[in-house]
CSV table of C-alpha atoms and ligand atoms in Angstrom, one decimal:
chain,number,residue,atom,x,y,z
M,1,MET,CA,82.4,109.3,133.8
M,2,ILE,CA,83.8,110.6,137.0
M,3,SER,CA,85.9,113.7,136.7
M,4,LYS,CA,89.6,113.8,137.7
M,5,ALA,CA,88.8,116.3,140.4
M,6,ILE,CA,86.1,114.1,142.0
M,7,LEU,CA,88.3,111.0,141.8
M,8,THR,CA,91.0,113.0,143.6
M,9,ALA,CA,88.4,114.1,146.2
M,10,LEU,CA,87.4,110.5,146.7
M,11,GLY,CA,91.0,109.3,147.0
M,12,ILE,CA,90.8,107.0,144.0
M,13,PRO,CA,93.9,107.0,141.7
M,14,GLU,CA,93.2,107.1,138.0
M,15,ALA,CA,94.9,103.7,137.5
M,16,VAL,CA,92.4,102.1,139.8
M,17,SER,CA,89.5,103.9,138.1
M,18,ASP,CA,90.7,102.9,134.6
M,19,TYR,CA,91.2,99.2,135.6
M,20,CYS,CA,87.8,99.1,137.3
M,21,HIS,CA,86.0,100.7,134.3
M,22,GLN,CA,87.6,98.1,132.0
M,23,LYS,CA,86.3,95.3,134.3
M,24,GLU,CA,82.8,96.9,134.3
M,25,ARG,CA,82.7,96.8,130.5
M,26,GLU,CA,83.6,93.1,130.5
M,27,LEU,CA,80.6,92.4,132.8
M,28,ARG,CA,77.8,93.8,130.5
M,29,PRO,CA,76.4,90.3,129.6
M,30,ALA,CA,76.4,89.2,133.3
M,31,PHE,CA,74.5,92.4,134.2
M,32,GLN,CA,71.8,91.8,131.7
M,33,HIS,CA,70.7,88.6,133.6
M,34,ILE,CA,70.6,90.5,136.9
M,35,GLU,CA,68.5,93.3,135.3
M,36,GLU,CA,66.0,90.7,134.0
M,37,ILE,CA,65.5,89.3,137.5
M,38,ALA,CA,65.0,92.7,139.0
M,39,GLU,CA,62.4,93.5,136.4
M,40,ALA,CA,60.5,90.3,137.2
M,41,ASN,CA,60.5,91.1,140.9
M,42,GLN,CA,59.6,94.7,140.4
M,43,ALA,CA,56.5,93.6,138.4
M,44,LYS,CA,55.6,91.0,141.1
M,45,VAL,CA,55.8,93.6,143.9
M,46,LEU,CA,53.8,96.2,141.9
M,47,ALA,CA,51.1,93.6,141.2
M,48,ALA,CA,50.9,92.7,144.9
M,49,PHE,CA,50.6,96.4,145.9
M,50,GLN,CA,47.8,96.9,143.4
M,51,LYS,CA,45.9,93.7,144.2
M,52,HIS,CA,45.8,94.6,147.9
M,53,ARG,CA,44.9,98.2,147.1
M,54,VAL,CA,47.7,99.8,149.0
M,55,SER,CA,46.7,103.4,149.7
M,56,GLU,CA,47.9,106.4,151.6
M,57,ASN,CA,45.8,105.5,154.7
M,58,HIS,CA,48.1,102.5,155.1
M,59,PHE,CA,50.9,104.8,156.0
M,60,GLU,CA,49.1,106.0,159.2
M,61,THR,CA,50.6,105.0,162.5
M,62,THR,CA,49.3,103.2,165.6
M,63,THR,CA,50.6,103.3,169.1
M,64,GLY,CA,50.0,101.3,172.3
M,65,TYR,CA,48.4,97.9,171.6
M,66,GLY,CA,48.2,98.6,167.9
M,67,TYR,CA,44.8,97.1,167.4
M,68,ASN,CA,43.3,97.4,163.9
M,69,ASP,CA,46.5,98.6,162.2
M,70,LEU,CA,45.3,98.5,158.7
M,71,GLY,CA,48.7,99.4,157.2
M,72,ARG,CA,50.3,96.5,159.1
M,73,ASP,CA,47.7,94.0,158.2
M,74,THR,CA,47.8,95.0,154.5
M,75,LEU,CA,51.6,94.9,154.4
M,76,GLU,CA,51.4,91.4,155.7
M,77,ALA,CA,48.9,90.5,153.0
M,78,VAL,CA,51.3,92.0,150.4
M,79,PHE,CA,54.2,89.9,151.7
M,80,ALA,CA,52.1,86.8,151.6
M,81,GLU,CA,51.2,87.6,148.0
M,82,ILE,CA,54.8,88.1,147.0
M,83,PHE,CA,55.9,84.8,148.6
M,84,ARG,CA,52.7,83.0,147.5
M,85,THR,CA,51.9,81.9,151.1
M,86,GLU,CA,48.8,81.8,153.2
M,87,ASP,CA,50.0,84.2,155.8
M,88,ALA,CA,52.8,86.5,156.9
M,89,LEU,CA,54.1,88.2,160.1
M,90,VAL,CA,55.9,91.4,159.2
M,91,ARG,CA,56.7,93.5,162.3
M,92,PRO,CA,58.9,96.2,163.6
M,93,GLN,CA,58.9,94.2,166.9
M,94,LEU,CA,61.0,91.6,165.1
M,95,ILE,CA,64.3,93.4,165.7
M,96,CYS,CA,66.5,91.5,163.3
M,97,GLY,CA,66.9,88.3,161.3
M,98,THR,CA,68.1,86.3,164.3
M,99,HIS,CA,65.0,87.4,166.3
M,100,ALA,CA,62.7,86.4,163.4
M,101,LEU,CA,64.4,83.0,163.1
M,102,SER,CA,64.4,82.5,166.8
M,103,THR,CA,60.7,83.4,167.0
M,104,ALA,CA,59.9,80.9,164.2
M,105,LEU,CA,61.9,78.1,165.8
M,106,PHE,CA,60.5,78.7,169.3
M,107,GLY,CA,57.0,79.1,167.8
M,108,CYS,CA,57.1,75.7,166.0
M,109,LEU,CA,59.2,73.5,168.4
M,110,ARG,CA,58.2,72.0,171.7
M,111,ALA,CA,60.2,70.1,174.3
M,112,GLY,CA,61.2,66.6,173.0
M,113,ASP,CA,61.2,67.8,169.4
M,114,GLU,CA,64.3,67.7,167.3
M,115,LEU,CA,65.5,70.4,165.0
M,116,LEU,CA,67.5,69.2,162.0
M,117,TYR,CA,69.6,71.6,159.9
M,118,ALA,CA,70.0,70.3,156.3
M,119,SER,CA,72.6,72.9,155.2
M,120,GLY,CA,75.5,72.2,157.6
M,121,GLU,CA,76.5,74.6,160.4
M,122,PRO,CA,74.0,77.4,160.9
M,123,TYR,CA,74.8,81.1,161.0
M,124,ASP,CA,76.8,82.2,164.1
M,125,THR,CA,74.0,83.9,166.0
M,126,LEU,CA,71.7,80.9,165.4
M,127,GLN,CA,74.2,78.6,167.1
M,128,GLY,CA,73.4,80.5,170.3
M,129,VAL,CA,69.6,80.3,169.7
M,130,ILE,CA,69.8,76.5,169.1
M,131,GLY,CA,72.3,76.0,172.0
M,132,ILE,CA,75.1,74.6,169.9
M,133,ARG,CA,77.0,77.3,171.7
M,134,PRO,CA,75.6,77.4,175.2
M,135,GLU,CA,73.4,80.4,175.8
M,136,MET,CA,70.8,81.1,178.4
M,137,GLY,CA,67.3,80.5,177.0
M,138,SER,CA,68.4,78.5,174.0
M,139,LEU,CA,66.2,75.8,172.4
M,140,ALA,CA,68.5,73.3,174.2
M,141,ASP,CA,67.6,74.9,177.5
M,142,TYR,CA,63.9,74.1,176.7
M,143,GLY,CA,64.6,70.4,175.9
M,144,ILE,CA,64.7,70.7,172.1
M,145,THR,CA,67.5,68.6,170.6
M,146,TYR,CA,69.5,69.4,167.5
M,147,ASN,CA,71.2,67.6,164.7
M,148,GLN,CA,72.7,68.7,161.4
M,149,VAL,CA,73.5,67.2,158.0
M,150,GLU,CA,76.5,68.6,156.1
M,151,LEU,CA,76.4,69.8,152.5
M,152,THR,CA,78.4,67.7,150.1
M,153,PRO,CA,82.0,68.5,149.5
M,154,GLU,CA,80.9,70.5,146.5
M,155,GLY,CA,78.6,72.5,148.8
M,156,LEU,CA,75.4,71.0,147.4
M,157,PRO,CA,72.4,69.7,149.5
M,158,ASP,CA,72.4,66.0,150.2
M,159,PRO,CA,68.7,65.1,150.3
M,160,GLU,CA,69.4,61.3,150.9
M,161,ALA,CA,71.5,62.1,154.0
M,162,VAL,CA,68.8,64.5,155.2
M,163,VAL,CA,66.1,61.8,154.9
M,164,ALA,CA,68.5,59.3,156.6
M,165,ALA,CA,68.9,61.7,159.6
M,166,LEU,CA,65.2,62.1,160.2
M,167,LYS,CA,64.0,60.6,163.6
M,168,PRO,CA,60.5,60.2,164.8
M,169,GLN,CA,61.0,63.3,167.0
M,170,THR,CA,62.3,65.4,164.1
M,171,ARG,CA,59.8,68.2,163.9
M,172,LEU,CA,61.5,70.9,161.8
M,173,VAL,CA,64.1,70.9,159.0
M,174,GLY,CA,66.0,74.2,158.7
M,175,ILE,CA,67.7,75.2,155.5
M,176,GLN,CA,70.0,78.2,155.4
M,177,ARG,CA,70.2,79.6,151.9
M,178,SER,CA,73.1,82.1,152.3
M,179,LYS,CA,76.6,81.2,153.4
M,180,GLY,CA,76.9,83.1,156.6
M,181,TYR,CA,80.6,83.4,157.6
M,182,LEU,CA,81.5,80.3,155.6
M,183,VAL,CA,83.0,80.2,152.2
M,184,ARG,CA,80.4,77.9,150.7
M,185,HIS,CA,77.9,77.7,147.8
M,186,THR,CA,74.7,79.6,148.4
M,187,LEU,CA,71.7,77.4,147.8
M,188,ALA,CA,69.6,78.1,144.8
M,189,VAL,CA,65.8,78.0,145.3
M,190,ASP,CA,65.8,74.8,143.2
M,191,GLU,CA,68.3,73.2,145.4
M,192,ILE,CA,66.3,74.1,148.5
M,193,GLY,CA,63.3,72.5,146.7
M,194,SER,CA,65.2,69.2,146.3
M,195,ILE,CA,65.7,69.0,150.1
M,196,ILE,CA,62.1,69.8,150.8
M,197,ARG,CA,60.7,67.3,148.2
M,198,ALA,CA,62.8,64.5,149.7
M,199,VAL,CA,61.7,65.3,153.3
M,200,LYS,CA,58.0,65.7,152.4
M,201,ALA,CA,58.0,62.4,150.4
M,202,VAL,CA,58.7,60.4,153.5
M,203,ARG,CA,57.4,62.8,156.3
M,204,PRO,CA,54.9,65.3,155.1
M,205,ASP,CA,54.3,66.3,158.7
M,206,ILE,CA,57.8,67.9,159.1
M,207,ILE,CA,58.0,71.7,158.9
M,208,CYS,CA,60.5,72.9,156.4
M,209,MET,CA,61.8,76.4,157.3
M,210,VAL,CA,64.2,78.5,155.2
M,211,ASP,CA,66.6,81.1,156.5
M,212,ASN,CA,66.2,83.4,153.6
M,213,CYS,CA,68.6,86.2,154.8
M,214,TYR,CA,70.4,87.9,151.9
M,215,GLY,CA,68.6,85.7,149.3
M,216,GLU,CA,65.4,87.6,148.6
M,217,PHE,CA,64.8,88.9,145.1
M,218,THR,CA,68.1,87.4,143.8
M,219,GLU,CA,65.9,85.0,141.8
M,220,ALA,CA,62.5,85.4,140.2
M,221,ILE,CA,60.9,82.9,142.7
M,222,GLU,CA,61.2,82.3,146.4
M,223,SER,CA,61.6,79.0,148.3
M,224,THR,CA,57.9,79.1,149.4
M,225,GLU,CA,57.1,78.3,145.8
M,226,VAL,CA,59.1,75.1,146.0
M,227,GLY,CA,57.4,73.8,149.2
M,228,ALA,CA,58.9,75.7,152.1
M,229,ASP,CA,56.4,75.9,155.0
M,230,LEU,CA,58.1,79.0,156.5
M,231,CYS,CA,60.5,81.5,155.1
M,232,VAL,CA,62.2,84.0,157.4
M,233,GLY,CA,64.4,87.1,157.0
M,234,SER,CA,65.4,90.6,158.1
M,235,LEU,CA,64.1,93.9,156.8
M,236,ILE,CA,67.5,95.6,157.3
M,237,LYS,CA,68.7,93.3,154.5
M,238,ASN,CA,67.1,92.8,151.1
M,239,LEU,CA,63.4,93.3,151.6
M,240,GLY,CA,63.7,96.6,153.5
M,241,GLY,CA,65.2,98.2,150.4
M,242,GLY,CA,67.4,100.3,152.6
M,243,LEU,CA,64.5,102.3,153.9
M,244,ALA,CA,63.1,100.0,156.6
M,245,PRO,CA,64.5,101.3,159.9
M,246,ILE,CA,63.9,97.9,161.6
M,247,GLY,CA,61.9,94.7,161.2
M,248,GLY,CA,61.8,91.1,160.3
M,249,TYR,CA,59.4,88.9,158.4
M,250,ILE,CA,58.1,85.3,158.6
M,251,VAL,CA,55.9,84.1,155.8
M,252,GLY,CA,54.3,80.7,155.3
M,253,ARG,CA,51.5,78.4,156.3
M,254,HIS,CA,48.7,80.1,158.3
M,255,ASP,CA,48.8,77.6,161.3
M,256,LEU,CA,52.5,78.1,161.6
M,257,ILE,CA,52.3,81.9,161.4
M,258,GLU,CA,49.8,81.8,164.2
M,259,ARG,CA,52.3,79.9,166.3
M,260,CYS,CA,55.0,82.4,165.6
M,261,ALA,CA,52.7,85.3,166.4
M,262,VAL,CA,51.8,84.0,169.8
M,263,ARG,CA,55.5,83.5,170.5
M,264,LEU,CA,56.3,87.0,169.4
M,265,THR,CA,53.5,88.6,171.5
M,266,ALA,CA,51.8,86.4,173.9
M,267,PRO,CA,49.5,83.4,174.0
M,268,GLY,CA,46.0,84.7,173.3
M,269,LEU,CA,47.2,87.9,171.7
M,270,GLY,CA,49.0,86.7,168.5
M,271,LYS,CA,48.8,89.0,165.5
M,272,GLU,CA,46.1,91.3,167.0
M,273,GLN,CA,48.6,93.4,168.8
M,274,GLY,CA,51.7,95.2,167.6
M,275,PRO,CA,51.8,98.9,166.9
M,276,THR,CA,53.8,100.1,163.9
M,277,LEU,CA,54.9,103.4,165.5
M,278,GLY,CA,55.1,105.3,162.2
M,279,VAL,CA,57.3,102.9,160.2
M,280,ASN,CA,54.6,101.6,157.8
M,281,ARG,CA,55.5,104.1,155.0
M,282,SER,CA,59.2,103.1,155.1
M,283,LEU,CA,58.4,99.4,155.1
M,284,TYR,CA,56.1,99.8,152.0
M,285,GLN,CA,58.4,102.1,150.1
M,286,GLY,CA,61.4,99.9,151.0
M,287,LEU,CA,59.7,96.8,149.8
M,288,PHE,CA,58.7,98.6,146.6
M,289,GLU,CA,62.3,99.6,146.0
M,290,ALA,CA,63.8,96.3,147.1
M,291,PRO,CA,64.0,94.7,143.6
M,292,SER,CA,66.2,97.5,142.3
M,293,VAL,CA,68.2,97.8,145.5
M,294,VAL,CA,68.9,94.1,145.3
M,295,GLU,CA,69.9,94.5,141.7
M,296,ALA,CA,72.4,97.2,142.7
M,297,ALA,CA,73.8,94.9,145.5
M,298,VAL,CA,74.1,91.9,143.1
M,299,LYS,CA,75.9,94.0,140.5
M,300,THR,CA,78.3,95.3,143.1
M,301,ALA,CA,79.0,91.8,144.3
M,302,VAL,CA,79.7,90.6,140.7
M,303,PHE,CA,81.8,93.6,140.1
M,304,ALA,CA,83.9,93.0,143.2
M,305,ALA,CA,84.4,89.4,142.1
M,306,LYS,CA,85.6,90.5,138.7
M,307,VAL,CA,87.9,93.3,140.0
M,308,PHE,CA,89.6,91.3,142.8
M,309,GLY,CA,89.3,87.9,141.0
M,310,ASP,CA,91.2,89.1,137.9
M,311,MET,CA,93.9,90.4,140.2
M,312,GLY,CA,94.5,86.9,141.6
M,313,PHE,CA,92.5,87.0,144.8
M,314,ALA,CA,90.3,84.0,145.5
M,315,VAL,CA,86.7,85.2,145.2
M,316,TYR,CA,83.5,83.3,145.8
M,317,PRO,CA,81.3,83.1,143.9
M,318,GLY,CA,83.2,83.9,140.7
M,319,PRO,CA,82.1,86.8,138.5
M,320,GLU,CA,80.4,84.6,135.9
M,321,GLU,CA,78.4,82.5,138.4
M,322,VAL,CA,74.6,83.0,138.7
M,323,ARG,CA,73.8,84.5,142.1
M,324,HIS,CA,71.5,83.3,144.8
M,325,ASP,CA,72.3,85.9,147.4
M,326,ILE,CA,74.0,89.3,147.6
M,327,VAL,CA,77.1,88.2,149.5
M,328,GLN,CA,80.6,88.2,147.9
M,329,THR,CA,83.7,86.8,149.6
M,330,VAL,CA,87.2,88.0,148.8
M,331,THR,CA,90.0,86.0,150.4
M,332,LEU,CA,92.7,88.5,151.3
M,333,GLY,CA,94.9,86.0,153.1
M,334,ASP,CA,96.4,88.6,155.4
M,335,PRO,CA,95.0,90.4,158.4
M,336,LYS,CA,96.4,93.8,157.3
M,337,LEU,CA,95.0,93.6,153.8
M,338,LEU,CA,91.6,92.6,155.3
M,339,GLU,CA,91.6,95.6,157.5
M,340,LYS,CA,92.6,97.8,154.5
M,341,PHE,CA,89.8,96.4,152.4
M,342,CYS,CA,87.3,97.2,155.2
M,343,GLU,CA,88.8,100.6,155.7
M,344,GLY,CA,88.3,101.4,152.0
M,345,ILE,CA,84.6,100.3,152.1
M,346,GLN,CA,84.1,102.5,155.2
M,347,ALA,CA,85.9,105.4,153.6
M,348,ALA,CA,83.6,105.2,150.6
M,349,SER,CA,80.4,105.4,152.8
M,350,PRO,CA,78.0,108.4,152.7
M,351,VAL,CA,77.9,108.3,156.5
M,352,ASP,CA,80.9,108.1,158.9
M,353,SER,CA,83.3,108.0,156.0
M,354,PHE,CA,86.0,109.4,158.3
M,355,VAL,CA,85.8,106.5,160.7
M,356,THR,CA,88.4,103.7,160.8
M,357,PRO,CA,86.8,100.2,161.5
M,358,ILE,CA,88.7,98.1,164.0
M,359,PRO,CA,88.1,94.5,165.1
M,360,TRP,CA,85.9,94.0,168.2
M,361,ASP,CA,84.1,91.3,170.2
M,362,MET,CA,80.6,91.5,168.7
M,363,PRO,CA,77.8,90.0,170.8
M,364,GLY,CA,76.4,86.7,169.3
M,365,TYR,CA,79.5,85.9,167.3
M,366,GLY,CA,81.4,84.0,170.1
M,367,GLY,CA,85.1,83.3,169.3
M,368,ALA,CA,87.0,85.4,166.8
M,369,GLN,CA,86.8,89.2,166.8
M,370,VAL,CA,84.8,90.7,163.9
M,371,ILE,CA,85.7,93.8,161.8
M,372,MET,CA,82.8,95.7,160.2
M,373,ALA,CA,82.8,98.4,157.7
M,374,ALA,CA,79.4,100.0,157.5
M,375,GLY,CA,78.8,103.7,157.1
M,376,ASN,CA,75.1,103.4,157.2
M,377,PHE,CA,71.9,105.4,157.3
M,378,ILE,CA,70.2,102.5,159.2
M,379,SER,CA,72.5,101.2,161.9
M,380,GLY,CA,73.9,97.8,161.0
M,381,ALA,CA,71.8,97.5,157.7
M,382,THR,CA,73.8,95.2,155.5
M,383,ILE,CA,71.7,95.9,152.4
M,384,GLU,CA,73.8,99.1,152.4
M,385,LEU,CA,77.3,98.7,151.1
M,386,SER,CA,79.2,97.0,153.9
M,387,ALA,CA,81.9,94.5,154.6
M,388,ASP,CA,82.5,92.3,157.6
M,389,ALA,CA,84.9,89.6,158.6
M,390,PRO,CA,85.9,87.4,161.5
M,391,MET,CA,89.6,88.0,162.1
M,392,ARG,CA,90.7,84.5,161.4
M,393,GLU,CA,92.5,82.5,158.7
M,394,PRO,CA,92.3,82.8,155.8
M,395,TYR,CA,91.1,86.4,156.3
M,396,VAL,CA,88.1,86.5,154.1
M,397,ALA,CA,86.1,89.7,153.6
M,398,PHE,CA,82.3,89.2,153.3
M,399,MET,CA,81.0,92.1,151.5
M,400,GLN,CA,77.4,92.9,150.5
M,401,GLY,CA,74.9,95.5,149.7
M,402,ALA,CA,74.8,98.9,148.0
M,403,LEU,CA,71.7,101.0,147.7
M,404,THR,CA,72.8,102.1,144.2
M,405,TRP,CA,75.0,100.4,141.7
M,406,GLU,CA,76.9,103.6,141.2
M,407,HIS,CA,77.8,103.8,144.9
M,408,GLY,CA,78.7,100.1,145.0
M,409,LYS,CA,81.1,100.6,142.1
M,410,ILE,CA,82.9,103.5,143.9
M,411,GLY,CA,83.1,101.5,147.1
M,412,VAL,CA,84.9,98.6,145.3
M,413,MET,CA,87.3,101.1,143.7
M,414,LYS,CA,88.0,102.7,147.0
M,415,ALA,CA,88.6,99.3,148.7
M,416,LEU,CA,91.1,98.5,145.9
M,417,ALA,CA,92.7,102.0,146.2
M,418,THR,CA,93.1,101.7,150.0
M,419,MET,CA,94.7,98.2,149.7
M,420,ASP,CA,97.2,99.8,147.4
M,421,VAL,CA,98.0,96.5,145.6
M,422,LEU,CA,97.3,97.5,141.9
M,423,LYS,CA,100.6,97.1,140.2
I,501,PLP,C1,72.2,88.1,158.5
I,501,PLP,C2,71.8,86.7,158.7
I,501,PLP,C3,71.0,86.2,159.8
I,501,PLP,C4,70.5,87.1,160.8
I,501,PLP,O1,71.3,88.1,161.2
I,501,PLP,P1,70.8,89.4,162.0
I,501,PLP,O2,72.0,90.2,162.0
I,501,PLP,O3,70.3,89.0,163.3
I,501,PLP,O4,69.7,90.1,161.1
I,501,PLP,C5,70.7,84.9,159.8
I,501,PLP,N1,71.1,84.0,158.9
I,501,PLP,C6,71.9,84.4,157.8
I,501,PLP,C7,72.4,83.4,156.8
I,501,PLP,C8,72.3,85.7,157.7
I,501,PLP,O5,73.0,86.1,156.7
């Protein structure tokens, strides 16, 4: 229990705290399922560390060209083990999820090829990479064409429509697991598998790539276990466990990882180069802690769904739904309430709690202004408790993360307190 004095210090009225604690009690059964998944993933990670004999010398650093970085190479083997893939590229030189996805797409595609997205509109920054939104150096700029198949009205994959959209020049099918800035169903690993099986049945040559951002460790298996050739994500989201200061990963088939590596570095260099500049220890420790950090984030998301959903706000997914990513949407329906929600999340942060977030023109998110609440240890790390939203109808907050469940809970209480809507 939090004492009255501390609640006052945090600016959380007792009525808010009482209401939220009641909601927490109602969630106990839902939390048990989340804990079981975390346990399975913790065991999987530990087994991978032990099999690859992770040792203190792997935390050493390299500089310059980074030849023979044993820590880096072993970490890649550990990632490949966890994802059950032939190979992995896990690098601090991959700056973010967009960069890792861009590297994978440019690595695999050549002029004249077509990229087909099987999950509807891709994440905002990817639209620039692909050239849906004109950007210098996009895939379109290099003569790579694009097509997309929408999810069904229920938000489910449509494998038949994907197969019907395949052309002789289709080279890669992209599947985005999480919702991005859309209020849609997040794809379960099983549902991703249904798309891949349909594609491979008619065209085994096509590369199936999954944008795994925000989905890692929310289930006990990853999409590479249901046939994905490549799976891509960011280390300042789930798999960095809040400790990785930078990085992205690409896991999958050996021949494809080679193609991605020469795109990241240079033809002829590939995986051989890439110094780790002292970050290995954080990448290992972050990966080790990731199952329990993801558990905290999923509990926080479910809790927010319960707290705001029971007050009448539209929340997606609902509190009882099984999760496939860490993102929770809360539809505020009003720009002022949306700003207050984000203000509350920011005010509950361990860092920069005194700052007021305001909407701005964020690079890569062409169009609407974006408001972001993130009082972070690692700049922009959305595995830490954060909320962001494009300032457009119907004013939906996308919140995610929390390094600990206890902090996530306080963050949600503070958002509610700042909105000042509890009657
Ligand atoms: C976060 C995210 C990305 C990549 O974003 P970065 O900010 O570049 O790491 C890509 N796809 C989805 C679905 C995401 O959620």
